[in-house]
Amino acid sequence: MSVSIPFKQGGKTSFLVANEIHLNFGKEVVFNTFDQNRFTVGIKQKLNKSWSFDCGYMLVYQQLPSGTDYNLNHTFRLFFYGNFDLRKNKGEQIKHGQTID
């Protein structure tokens, strides 16, 4: 789950809070369903229409392979995101459930 709150209406910079919980599934998983939890606080910045990045602090709480030991990491996070429109007719609107031929 991730929430991004802009500092000002229509601005390019926003405050970011995220929490990820990773779980294991399958026949082999008996006692160690929990894998890790990642909590992030930072800043998200739009560079242009296609590119943005976020940077901040990430707390990683991770179960080790032993199943009884855990690791706690304080991490600096820097992620880049690309959002590209690869359609031939870029002006064409795509409705929910519609496929492009």
Coordinates of C-alpha atoms in Angstrom, one line a residue:
M1 CA 0.0 0.0 0.0
S2 CA 1.4 3.4 -0.9
V3 CA 0.0 6.9 -0.4
S4 CA 1.4 10.0 -2.1
I5 CA 0.3 13.4 -0.8
P6 CA 1.2 16.5 -2.9
F7 CA 2.7 19.4 -1.0
K8 CA 0.6 21.8 -3.1
Q9 CA -2.3 21.4 -5.5
G10 CA -1.0 20.4 -8.9
G11 CA 2.6 20.4 -7.7
K12 CA 5.4 18.0 -8.9
T13 CA 6.6 17.1 -5.4
S14 CA 4.7 15.0 -2.9
F15 CA 5.2 13.2 0.5
L16 CA 5.3 9.4 0.2
V17 CA 4.4 6.8 2.8
A18 CA 4.4 3.1 1.8
N19 CA 4.2 -0.3 3.5
E20 CA 4.8 -3.6 1.8
I21 CA 4.2 -7.0 3.4
H22 CA 5.7 -10.0 1.6
L23 CA 4.2 -13.5 2.3
N24 CA 5.2 -17.0 1.2
F25 CA 2.6 -19.4 -0.3
G26 CA 2.6 -23.0 -1.5
K27 CA 2.7 -26.6 -0.3
E28 CA 6.3 -26.3 1.0
V29 CA 5.4 -23.3 3.3
V30 CA 4.4 -24.6 6.7
F31 CA 5.5 -22.3 9.5
N32 CA 7.2 -19.4 7.7
T33 CA 4.4 -17.6 5.8
F34 CA 5.8 -14.2 6.7
D35 CA 8.9 -13.2 4.6
Q36 CA 9.4 -9.4 5.1
N37 CA 7.9 -6.0 5.8
R38 CA 9.1 -2.8 4.1
F39 CA 8.1 0.5 5.5
T40 CA 9.0 3.6 3.5
V41 CA 8.8 7.4 4.1
G42 CA 10.1 9.8 1.5
I43 CA 9.6 12.3 -1.2
K44 CA 8.2 11.6 -4.7
Q45 CA 9.2 14.0 -7.5
K46 CA 7.8 14.2 -11.1
L47 CA 10.6 15.1 -13.6
N48 CA 8.4 15.3 -16.7
K49 CA 5.4 13.5 -18.2
S50 CA 7.2 10.2 -18.5
W51 CA 9.7 10.1 -15.6
S52 CA 9.5 10.4 -11.8
F53 CA 11.5 9.2 -8.8
D54 CA 11.2 8.8 -5.1
C55 CA 13.8 8.8 -2.4
G56 CA 13.7 8.3 1.3
Y57 CA 14.1 6.0 4.2
M58 CA 13.1 2.3 4.2
L59 CA 12.9 0.1 7.2
V60 CA 13.2 -3.6 6.2
Y61 CA 12.3 -6.3 8.7
Q62 CA 13.1 -9.7 7.1
Q63 CA 12.9 -13.3 8.2
L64 CA 16.1 -15.2 7.6
P65 CA 16.2 -18.7 6.1
S66 CA 16.5 -20.3 9.6
G67 CA 12.9 -19.3 10.2
T68 CA 13.5 -18.2 13.7
D69 CA 15.9 -15.3 13.1
Y70 CA 15.1 -11.9 11.7
N71 CA 17.1 -9.1 10.1
L72 CA 16.4 -5.3 10.6
N73 CA 17.9 -3.0 8.0
H74 CA 17.8 0.8 7.8
T75 CA 18.0 1.6 4.1
F76 CA 18.2 4.7 1.8
R77 CA 15.8 4.1 -1.1
L78 CA 16.1 5.7 -4.6
F79 CA 13.6 4.4 -7.2
F80 CA 13.1 5.7 -10.8
Y81 CA 9.8 5.2 -12.6
G82 CA 9.1 5.4 -16.3
N83 CA 5.5 5.7 -17.7
F84 CA 5.5 5.5 -21.5
D85 CA 2.6 5.6 -24.0
L86 CA 3.5 3.0 -26.6
R87 CA 0.2 3.3 -28.6
K88 CA 0.3 4.2 -32.3
N89 CA -2.6 6.7 -32.0
K90 CA -1.7 8.5 -28.8
G91 CA -4.8 10.8 -28.9
E92 CA -7.2 7.7 -28.8
Q93 CA -8.9 7.2 -25.4
I94 CA -8.8 3.6 -24.0
K95 CA -11.9 2.7 -22.0
H96 CA -11.8 0.2 -19.1
G97 CA -12.0 -3.4 -20.5
Q98 CA -11.2 -2.3 -24.1
T99 CA -8.5 -4.1 -25.9
I100 CA -6.2 -2.5 -28.5
D101 CA -6.0 -4.3 -31.9

